[in-house]
PDB file of C-alpha atoms and ligand atoms in Angstrom:
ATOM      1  CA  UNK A  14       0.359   6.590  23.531  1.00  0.00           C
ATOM      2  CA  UNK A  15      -2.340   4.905  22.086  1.00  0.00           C
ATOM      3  CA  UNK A  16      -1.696   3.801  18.182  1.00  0.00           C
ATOM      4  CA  UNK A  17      -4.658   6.158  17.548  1.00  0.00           C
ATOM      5  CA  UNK A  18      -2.955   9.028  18.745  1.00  0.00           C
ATOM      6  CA  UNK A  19       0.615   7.868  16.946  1.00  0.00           C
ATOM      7  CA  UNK A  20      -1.658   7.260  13.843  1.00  0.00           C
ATOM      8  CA  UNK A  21      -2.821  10.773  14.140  1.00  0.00           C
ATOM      9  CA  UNK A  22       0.496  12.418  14.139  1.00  0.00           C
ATOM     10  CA  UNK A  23       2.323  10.105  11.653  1.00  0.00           C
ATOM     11  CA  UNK A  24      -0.644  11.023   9.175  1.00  0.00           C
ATOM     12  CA  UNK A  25      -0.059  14.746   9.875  1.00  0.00           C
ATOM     13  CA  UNK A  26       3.648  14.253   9.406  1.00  0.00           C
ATOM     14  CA  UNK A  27       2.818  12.663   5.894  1.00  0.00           C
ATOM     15  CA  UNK A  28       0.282  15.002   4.868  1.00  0.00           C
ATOM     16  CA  UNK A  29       2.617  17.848   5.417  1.00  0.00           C
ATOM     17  CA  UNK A  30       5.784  16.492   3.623  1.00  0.00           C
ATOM     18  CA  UNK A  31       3.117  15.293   0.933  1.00  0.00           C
ATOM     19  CA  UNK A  32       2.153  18.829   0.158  1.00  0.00           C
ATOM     20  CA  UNK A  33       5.664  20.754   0.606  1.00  0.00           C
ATOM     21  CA  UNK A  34       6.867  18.726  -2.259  1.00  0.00           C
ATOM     22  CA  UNK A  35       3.887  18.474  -4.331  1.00  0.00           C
ATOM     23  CA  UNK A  36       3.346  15.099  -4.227  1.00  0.00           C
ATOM     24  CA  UNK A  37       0.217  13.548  -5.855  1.00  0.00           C
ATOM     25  CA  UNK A  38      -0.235  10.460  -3.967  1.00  0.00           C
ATOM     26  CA  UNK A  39      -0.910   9.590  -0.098  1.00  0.00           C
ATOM     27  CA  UNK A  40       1.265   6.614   0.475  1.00  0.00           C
ATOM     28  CA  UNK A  41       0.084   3.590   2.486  1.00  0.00           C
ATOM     29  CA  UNK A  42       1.150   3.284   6.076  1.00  0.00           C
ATOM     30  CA  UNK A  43       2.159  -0.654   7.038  1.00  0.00           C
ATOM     31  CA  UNK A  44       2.267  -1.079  10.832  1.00  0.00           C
ATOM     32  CA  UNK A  45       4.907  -3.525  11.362  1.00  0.00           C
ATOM     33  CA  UNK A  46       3.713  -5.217  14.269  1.00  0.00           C
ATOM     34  CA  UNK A  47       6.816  -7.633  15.145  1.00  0.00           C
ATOM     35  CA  UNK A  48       7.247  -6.380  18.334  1.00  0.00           C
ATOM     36  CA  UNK A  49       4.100  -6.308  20.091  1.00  0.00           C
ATOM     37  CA  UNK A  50       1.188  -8.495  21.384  1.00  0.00           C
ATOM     38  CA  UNK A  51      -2.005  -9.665  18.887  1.00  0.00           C
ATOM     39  CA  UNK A  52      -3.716  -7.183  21.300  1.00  0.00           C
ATOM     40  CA  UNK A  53      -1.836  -4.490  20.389  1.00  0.00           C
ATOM     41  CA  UNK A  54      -2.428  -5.143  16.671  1.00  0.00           C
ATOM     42  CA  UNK A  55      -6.385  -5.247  17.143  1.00  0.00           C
ATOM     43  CA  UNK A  56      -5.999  -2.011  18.609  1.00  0.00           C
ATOM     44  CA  UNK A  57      -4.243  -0.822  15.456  1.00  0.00           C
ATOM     45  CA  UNK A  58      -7.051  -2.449  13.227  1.00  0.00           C
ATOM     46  CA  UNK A  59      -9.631  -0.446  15.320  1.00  0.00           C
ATOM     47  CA  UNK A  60      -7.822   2.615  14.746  1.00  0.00           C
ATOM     48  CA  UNK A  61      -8.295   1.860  10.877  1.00  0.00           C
ATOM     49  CA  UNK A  62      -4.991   0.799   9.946  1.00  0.00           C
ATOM     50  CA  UNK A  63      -5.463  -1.863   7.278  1.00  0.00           C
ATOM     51  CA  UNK A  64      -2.377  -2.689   5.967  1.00  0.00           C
ATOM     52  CA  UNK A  65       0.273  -4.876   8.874  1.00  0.00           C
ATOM     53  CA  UNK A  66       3.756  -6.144   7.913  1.00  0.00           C
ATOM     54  CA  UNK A  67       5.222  -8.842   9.727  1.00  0.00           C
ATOM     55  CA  UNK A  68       9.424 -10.346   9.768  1.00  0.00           C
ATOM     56  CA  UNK A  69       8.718 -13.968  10.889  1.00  0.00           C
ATOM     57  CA  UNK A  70       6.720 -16.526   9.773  1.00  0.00           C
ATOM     58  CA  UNK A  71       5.258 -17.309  13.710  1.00  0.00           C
ATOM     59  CA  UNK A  72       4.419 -13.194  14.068  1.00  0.00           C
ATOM     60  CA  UNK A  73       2.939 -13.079  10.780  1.00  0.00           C
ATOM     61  CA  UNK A  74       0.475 -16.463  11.097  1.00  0.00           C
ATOM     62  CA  UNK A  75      -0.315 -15.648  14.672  1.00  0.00           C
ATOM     63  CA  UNK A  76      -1.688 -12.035  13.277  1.00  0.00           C
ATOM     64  CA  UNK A  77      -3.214 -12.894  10.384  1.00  0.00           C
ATOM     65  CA  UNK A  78      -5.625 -15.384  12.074  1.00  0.00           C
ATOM     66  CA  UNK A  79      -6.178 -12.688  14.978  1.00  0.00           C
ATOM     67  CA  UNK A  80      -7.383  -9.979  12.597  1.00  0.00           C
ATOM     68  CA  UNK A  81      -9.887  -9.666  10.272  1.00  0.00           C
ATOM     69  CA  UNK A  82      -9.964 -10.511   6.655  1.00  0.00           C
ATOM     70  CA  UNK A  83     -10.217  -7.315   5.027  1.00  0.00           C
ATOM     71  CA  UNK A  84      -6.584  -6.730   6.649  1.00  0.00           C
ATOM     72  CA  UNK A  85      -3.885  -6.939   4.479  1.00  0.00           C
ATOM     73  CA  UNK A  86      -0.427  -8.780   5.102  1.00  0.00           C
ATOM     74  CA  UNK A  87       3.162  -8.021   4.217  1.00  0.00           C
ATOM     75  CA  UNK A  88       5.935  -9.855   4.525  1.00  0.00           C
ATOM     76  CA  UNK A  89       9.166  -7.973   4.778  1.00  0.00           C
ATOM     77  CA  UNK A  90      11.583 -10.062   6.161  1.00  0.00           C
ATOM     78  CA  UNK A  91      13.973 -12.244   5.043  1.00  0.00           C
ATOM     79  CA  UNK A  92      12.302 -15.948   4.400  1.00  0.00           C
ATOM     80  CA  UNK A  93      14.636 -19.101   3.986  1.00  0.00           C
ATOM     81  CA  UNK A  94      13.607 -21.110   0.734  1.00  0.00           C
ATOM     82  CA  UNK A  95      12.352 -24.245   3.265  1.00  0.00           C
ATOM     83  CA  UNK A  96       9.617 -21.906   4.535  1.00  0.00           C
ATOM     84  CA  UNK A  97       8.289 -20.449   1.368  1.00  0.00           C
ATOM     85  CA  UNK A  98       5.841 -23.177   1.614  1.00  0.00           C
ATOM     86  CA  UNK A  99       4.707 -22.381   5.119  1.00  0.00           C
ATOM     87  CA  UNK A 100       3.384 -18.915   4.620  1.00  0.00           C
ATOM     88  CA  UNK A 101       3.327 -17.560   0.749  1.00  0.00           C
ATOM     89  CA  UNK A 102      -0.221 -18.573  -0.267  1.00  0.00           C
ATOM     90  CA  UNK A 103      -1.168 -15.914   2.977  1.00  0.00           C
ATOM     91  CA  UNK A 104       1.124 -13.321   1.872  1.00  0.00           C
ATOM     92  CA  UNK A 105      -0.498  -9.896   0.135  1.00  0.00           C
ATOM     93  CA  UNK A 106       2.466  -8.757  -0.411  1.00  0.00           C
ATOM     94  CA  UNK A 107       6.316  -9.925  -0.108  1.00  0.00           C
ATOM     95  CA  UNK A 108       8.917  -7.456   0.323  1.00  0.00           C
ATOM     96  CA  UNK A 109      11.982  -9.049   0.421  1.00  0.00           C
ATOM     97  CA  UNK A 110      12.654 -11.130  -2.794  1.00  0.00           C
ATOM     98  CA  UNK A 111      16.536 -10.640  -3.320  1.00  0.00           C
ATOM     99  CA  UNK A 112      17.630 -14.051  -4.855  1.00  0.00           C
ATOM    100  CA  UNK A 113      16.824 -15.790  -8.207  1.00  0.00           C
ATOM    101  CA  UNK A 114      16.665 -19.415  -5.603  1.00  0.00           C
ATOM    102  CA  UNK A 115      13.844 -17.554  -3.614  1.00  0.00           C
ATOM    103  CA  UNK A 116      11.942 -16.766  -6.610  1.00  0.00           C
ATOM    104  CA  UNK A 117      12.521 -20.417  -7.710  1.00  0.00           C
ATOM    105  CA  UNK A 118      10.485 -21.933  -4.700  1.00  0.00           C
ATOM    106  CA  UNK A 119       8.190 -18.936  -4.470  1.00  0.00           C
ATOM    107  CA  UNK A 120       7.386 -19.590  -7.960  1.00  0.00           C
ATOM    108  CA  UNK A 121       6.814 -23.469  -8.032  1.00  0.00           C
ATOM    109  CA  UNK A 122       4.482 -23.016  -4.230  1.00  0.00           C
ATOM    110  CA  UNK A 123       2.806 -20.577  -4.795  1.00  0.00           C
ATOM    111  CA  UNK A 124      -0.906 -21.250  -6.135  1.00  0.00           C
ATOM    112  CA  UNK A 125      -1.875 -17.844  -7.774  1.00  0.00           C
ATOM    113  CA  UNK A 126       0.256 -14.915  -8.714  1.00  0.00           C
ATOM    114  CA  UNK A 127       2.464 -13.121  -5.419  1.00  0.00           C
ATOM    115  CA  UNK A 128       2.789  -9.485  -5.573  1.00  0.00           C
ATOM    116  CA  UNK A 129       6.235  -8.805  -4.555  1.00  0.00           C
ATOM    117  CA  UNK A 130       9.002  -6.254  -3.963  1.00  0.00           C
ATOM    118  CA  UNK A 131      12.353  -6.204  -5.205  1.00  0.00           C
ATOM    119  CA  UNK A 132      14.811  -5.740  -1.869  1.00  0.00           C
ATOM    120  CA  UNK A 133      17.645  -3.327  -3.058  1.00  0.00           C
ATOM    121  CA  UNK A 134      20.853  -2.876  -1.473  1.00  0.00           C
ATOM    122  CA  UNK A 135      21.299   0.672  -2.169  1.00  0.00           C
ATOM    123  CA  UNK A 136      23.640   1.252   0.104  1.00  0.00           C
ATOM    124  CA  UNK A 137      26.074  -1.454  -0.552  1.00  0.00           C
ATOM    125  CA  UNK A 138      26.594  -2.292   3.021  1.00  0.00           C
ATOM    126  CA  UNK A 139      28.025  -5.706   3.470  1.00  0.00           C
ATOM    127  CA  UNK A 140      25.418  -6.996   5.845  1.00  0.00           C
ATOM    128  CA  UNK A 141      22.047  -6.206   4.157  1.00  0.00           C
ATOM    129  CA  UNK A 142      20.329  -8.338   2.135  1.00  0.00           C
ATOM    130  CA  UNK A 143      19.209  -7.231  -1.359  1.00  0.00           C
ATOM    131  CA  UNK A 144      20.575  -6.934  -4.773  1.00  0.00           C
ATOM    132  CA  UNK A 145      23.003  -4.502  -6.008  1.00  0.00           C
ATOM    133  CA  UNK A 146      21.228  -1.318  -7.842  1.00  0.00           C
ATOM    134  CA  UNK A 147      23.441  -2.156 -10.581  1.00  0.00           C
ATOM    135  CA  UNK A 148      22.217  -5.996 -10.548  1.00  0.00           C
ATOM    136  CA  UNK A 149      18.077  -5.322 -10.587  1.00  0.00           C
ATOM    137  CA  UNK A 150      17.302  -4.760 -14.578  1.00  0.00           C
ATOM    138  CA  UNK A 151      19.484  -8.402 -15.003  1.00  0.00           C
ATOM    139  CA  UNK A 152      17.595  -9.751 -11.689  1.00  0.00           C
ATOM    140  CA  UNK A 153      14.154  -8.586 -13.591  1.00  0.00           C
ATOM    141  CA  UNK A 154      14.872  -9.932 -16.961  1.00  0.00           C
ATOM    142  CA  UNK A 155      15.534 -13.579 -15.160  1.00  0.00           C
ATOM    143  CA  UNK A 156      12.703 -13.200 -13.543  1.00  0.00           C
ATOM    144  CA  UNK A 157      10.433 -12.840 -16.719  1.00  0.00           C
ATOM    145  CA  UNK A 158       9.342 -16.763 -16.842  1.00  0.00           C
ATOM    146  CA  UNK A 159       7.977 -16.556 -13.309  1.00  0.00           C
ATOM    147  CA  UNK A 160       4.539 -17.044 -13.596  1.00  0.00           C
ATOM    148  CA  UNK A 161       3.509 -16.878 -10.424  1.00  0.00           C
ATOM    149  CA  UNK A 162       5.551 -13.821  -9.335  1.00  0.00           C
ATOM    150  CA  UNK A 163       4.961 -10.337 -10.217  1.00  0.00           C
ATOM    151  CA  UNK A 164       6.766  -7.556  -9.227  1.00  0.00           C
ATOM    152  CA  UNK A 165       4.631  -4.592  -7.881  1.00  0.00           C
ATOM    153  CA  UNK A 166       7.873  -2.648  -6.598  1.00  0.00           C
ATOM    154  CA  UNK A 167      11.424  -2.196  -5.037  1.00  0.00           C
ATOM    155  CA  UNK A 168      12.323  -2.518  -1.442  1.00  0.00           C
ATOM    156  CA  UNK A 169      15.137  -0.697   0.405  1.00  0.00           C
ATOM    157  CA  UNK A 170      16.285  -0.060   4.186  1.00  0.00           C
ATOM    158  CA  UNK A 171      18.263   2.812   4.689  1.00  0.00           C
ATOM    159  CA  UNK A 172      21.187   2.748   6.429  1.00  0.00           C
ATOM    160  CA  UNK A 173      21.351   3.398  10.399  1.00  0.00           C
ATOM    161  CA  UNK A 174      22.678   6.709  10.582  1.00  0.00           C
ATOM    162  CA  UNK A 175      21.748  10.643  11.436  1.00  0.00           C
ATOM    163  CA  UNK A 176      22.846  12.316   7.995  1.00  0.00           C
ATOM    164  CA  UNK A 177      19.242  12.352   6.647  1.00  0.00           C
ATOM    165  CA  UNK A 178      20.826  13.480   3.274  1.00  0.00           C
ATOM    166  CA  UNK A 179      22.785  10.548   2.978  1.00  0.00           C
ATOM    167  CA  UNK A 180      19.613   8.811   3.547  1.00  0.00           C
ATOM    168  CA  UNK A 181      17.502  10.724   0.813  1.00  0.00           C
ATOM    169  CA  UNK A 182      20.694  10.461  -1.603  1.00  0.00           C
ATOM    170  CA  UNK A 183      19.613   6.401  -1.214  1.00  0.00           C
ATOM    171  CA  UNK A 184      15.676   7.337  -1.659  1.00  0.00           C
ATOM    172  CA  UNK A 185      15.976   9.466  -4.598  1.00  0.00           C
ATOM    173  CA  UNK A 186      18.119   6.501  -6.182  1.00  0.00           C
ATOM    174  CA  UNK A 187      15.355   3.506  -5.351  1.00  0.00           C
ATOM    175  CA  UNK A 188      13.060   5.942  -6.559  1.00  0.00           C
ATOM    176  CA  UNK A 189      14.560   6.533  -9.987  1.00  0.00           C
ATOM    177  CA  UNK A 190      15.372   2.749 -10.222  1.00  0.00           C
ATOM    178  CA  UNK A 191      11.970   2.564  -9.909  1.00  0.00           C
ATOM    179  CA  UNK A 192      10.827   5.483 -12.659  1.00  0.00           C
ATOM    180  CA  UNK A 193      14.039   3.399 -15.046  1.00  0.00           C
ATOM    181  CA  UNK A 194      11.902   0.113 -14.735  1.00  0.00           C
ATOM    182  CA  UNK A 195       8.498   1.587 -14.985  1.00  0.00           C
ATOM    183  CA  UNK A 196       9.547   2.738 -18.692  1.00  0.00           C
ATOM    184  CA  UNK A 197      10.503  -0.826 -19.998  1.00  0.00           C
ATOM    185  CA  UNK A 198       6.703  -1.359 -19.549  1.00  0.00           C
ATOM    186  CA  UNK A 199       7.752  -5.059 -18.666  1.00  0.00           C
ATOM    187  CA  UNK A 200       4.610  -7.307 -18.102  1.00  0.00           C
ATOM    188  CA  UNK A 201       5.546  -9.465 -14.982  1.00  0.00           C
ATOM    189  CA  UNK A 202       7.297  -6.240 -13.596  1.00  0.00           C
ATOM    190  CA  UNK A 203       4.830  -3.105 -13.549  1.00  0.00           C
ATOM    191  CA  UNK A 204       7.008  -1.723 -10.720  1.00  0.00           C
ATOM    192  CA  UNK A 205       4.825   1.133  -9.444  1.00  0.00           C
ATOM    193  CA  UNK A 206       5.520   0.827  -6.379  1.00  0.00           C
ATOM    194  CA  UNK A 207       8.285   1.376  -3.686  1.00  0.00           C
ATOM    195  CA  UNK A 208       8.678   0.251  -0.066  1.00  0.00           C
ATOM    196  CA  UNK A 209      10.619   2.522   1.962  1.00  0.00           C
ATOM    197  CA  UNK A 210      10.822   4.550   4.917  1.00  0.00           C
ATOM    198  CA  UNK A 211      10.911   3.283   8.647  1.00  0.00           C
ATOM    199  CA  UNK A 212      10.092   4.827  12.207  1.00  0.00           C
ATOM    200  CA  UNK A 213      13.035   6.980  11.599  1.00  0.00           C
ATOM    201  CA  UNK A 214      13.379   8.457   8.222  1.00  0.00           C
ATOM    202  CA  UNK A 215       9.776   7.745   7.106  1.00  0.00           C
ATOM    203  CA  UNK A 216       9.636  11.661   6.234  1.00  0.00           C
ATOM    204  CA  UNK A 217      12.216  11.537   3.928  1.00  0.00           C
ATOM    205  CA  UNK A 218      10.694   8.735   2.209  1.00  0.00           C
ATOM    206  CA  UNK A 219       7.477  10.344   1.939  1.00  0.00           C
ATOM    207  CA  UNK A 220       9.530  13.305   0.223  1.00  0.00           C
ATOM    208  CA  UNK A 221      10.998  11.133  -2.315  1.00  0.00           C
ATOM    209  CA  UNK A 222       7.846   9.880  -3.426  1.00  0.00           C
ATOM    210  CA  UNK A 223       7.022   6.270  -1.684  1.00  0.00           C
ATOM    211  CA  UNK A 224       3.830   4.232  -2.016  1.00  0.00           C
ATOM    212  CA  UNK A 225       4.546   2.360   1.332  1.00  0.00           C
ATOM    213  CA  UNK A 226       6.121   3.486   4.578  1.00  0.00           C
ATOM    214  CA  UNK A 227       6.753   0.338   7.248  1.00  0.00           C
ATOM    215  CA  UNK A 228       6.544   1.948  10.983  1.00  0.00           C
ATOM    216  CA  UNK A 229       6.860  -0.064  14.156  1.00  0.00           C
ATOM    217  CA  UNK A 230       8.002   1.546  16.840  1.00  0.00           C
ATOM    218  CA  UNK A 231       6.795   5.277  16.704  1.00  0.00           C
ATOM    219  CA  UNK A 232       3.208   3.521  15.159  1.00  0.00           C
ATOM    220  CA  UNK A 233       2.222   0.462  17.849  1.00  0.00           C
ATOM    221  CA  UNK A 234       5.816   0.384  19.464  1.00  0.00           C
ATOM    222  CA  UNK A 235       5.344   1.632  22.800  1.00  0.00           C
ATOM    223  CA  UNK A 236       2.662  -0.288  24.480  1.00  0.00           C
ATOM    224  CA  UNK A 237       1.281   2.125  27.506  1.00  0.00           C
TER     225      UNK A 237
HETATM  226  C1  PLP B   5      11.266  -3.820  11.901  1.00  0.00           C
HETATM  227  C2  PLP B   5      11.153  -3.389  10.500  1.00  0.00           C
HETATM  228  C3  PLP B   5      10.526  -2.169  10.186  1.00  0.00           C
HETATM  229  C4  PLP B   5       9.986  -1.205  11.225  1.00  0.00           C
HETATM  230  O1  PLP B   5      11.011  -0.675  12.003  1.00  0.00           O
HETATM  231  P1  PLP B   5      10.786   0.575  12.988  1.00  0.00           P
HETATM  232  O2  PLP B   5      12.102   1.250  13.006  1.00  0.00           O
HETATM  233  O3  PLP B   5      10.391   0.010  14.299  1.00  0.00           O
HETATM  234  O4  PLP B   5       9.725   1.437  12.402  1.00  0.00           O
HETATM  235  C5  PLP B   5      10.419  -1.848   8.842  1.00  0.00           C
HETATM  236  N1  PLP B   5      10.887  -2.648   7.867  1.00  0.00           N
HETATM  237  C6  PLP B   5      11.498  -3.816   8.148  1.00  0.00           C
HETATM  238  C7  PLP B   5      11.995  -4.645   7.019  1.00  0.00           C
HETATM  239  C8  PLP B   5      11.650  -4.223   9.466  1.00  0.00           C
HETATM  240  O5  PLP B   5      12.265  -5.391   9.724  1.00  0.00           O
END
């Protein structure tokens, strides 16, 4: 399939779910292109996908300086402290900040303010990475000196499994996180935004009200 066509139908998919459950805003569709070639990802471009999320530093500078500059880059993987340097001045947007030492180097590299996501453990599964729901209003408040970090939104990954209301039940609770944090009007955490949703449970997402959906595989996955 081209990513045109898998474009087409994801969009449909949204559009649908969006007006079932009244939802107000269309949310922004990332193509995670970690698994396929910088051809692949022009193809995406051309199909009008701005927005590409990346897991590893050499995927996300190899894209970046294949595509053009209106395209905008997320990174949503995990990023070891001794690379911060390496990549956050190209970052748009970082998804995975889940440790006060991360913020620490992000902070003191970075040259202008980095838009980033909260990762939550929602779940509570042992090998995730993020903070505890319970943990993010303390994570926030240490947060507040940061200059050069500001937090647009949370960040989960559901767990891998079939019982899609097991998977809302952790939705619906980033979400309200989300609505909790919004109300402490906090300056370096505006928090209007939520990351979550993959090639498998995107619909859900979309039903509990996310801004960004991440889709690999059923977006540019399968190369033809
Ligand atoms: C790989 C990845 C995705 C996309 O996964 P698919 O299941 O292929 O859609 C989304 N988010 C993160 C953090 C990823 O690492």
């Amino acid at each position: 399939m081209s990513v045109k066509q898998n474009l087409n139908k994801i969009e449909e998919e949204i559009s649908n779910h969006i007006e079932k459950n009244s939802i107000s805003a269309q949310p922004h569709v990332i193509a995670v292109t970690k698994y396929v070639t910088i051809e692949r990802a022009k193809e995406a471009y051309q199909a009008g996908i701005r927005h590409f999320g990346e897991n590893r530093l050499e995927g996300f500078k190899e894209k970046k300086a294949a595509l053009p500059d209106d395209a905008i880059f997320h990174f949503i993987g995990s990023l070891q402290s001794r690379k911060v340097k390496d990549v956050i001045n190209e970052v748009d947007y970082f998804h995975a900040l889940d440790r006060l030492s991360l913020a620490k180097e992000i902070n003191k590299r970075a040259n202008h303010v980095i838009s980033c996501f909260v990762q939550v453990n929602v779940s509570g599964e042992e090998s995730k990475h993020g903070i505890a729901l319970d943990e993010v209003n303390e994570f926030l408040n240490e947060l507040k000196d940061y200059e050069n970090i500001k937090i647009v939104g949370l960040m989960t990954m559901a767990p891998l499994t079939d019982d899609a209301s097991y998977i809302k039940s952790i939705f619906h609770d980033l979400r309200h996180k989300k609505e909790e944090i919004q109300q402490f009007n906090l300056e370096h955490a505006p928090c209007t935004e939520l990351s979550m949703g993959m090639s498998n449970d995107y619909q859900i997402a979309v039903e509990e009200g996310t801004t960004f959906v991440r889709i690999g595989t059923k977006l540019v996955g399968e190369e033809e």
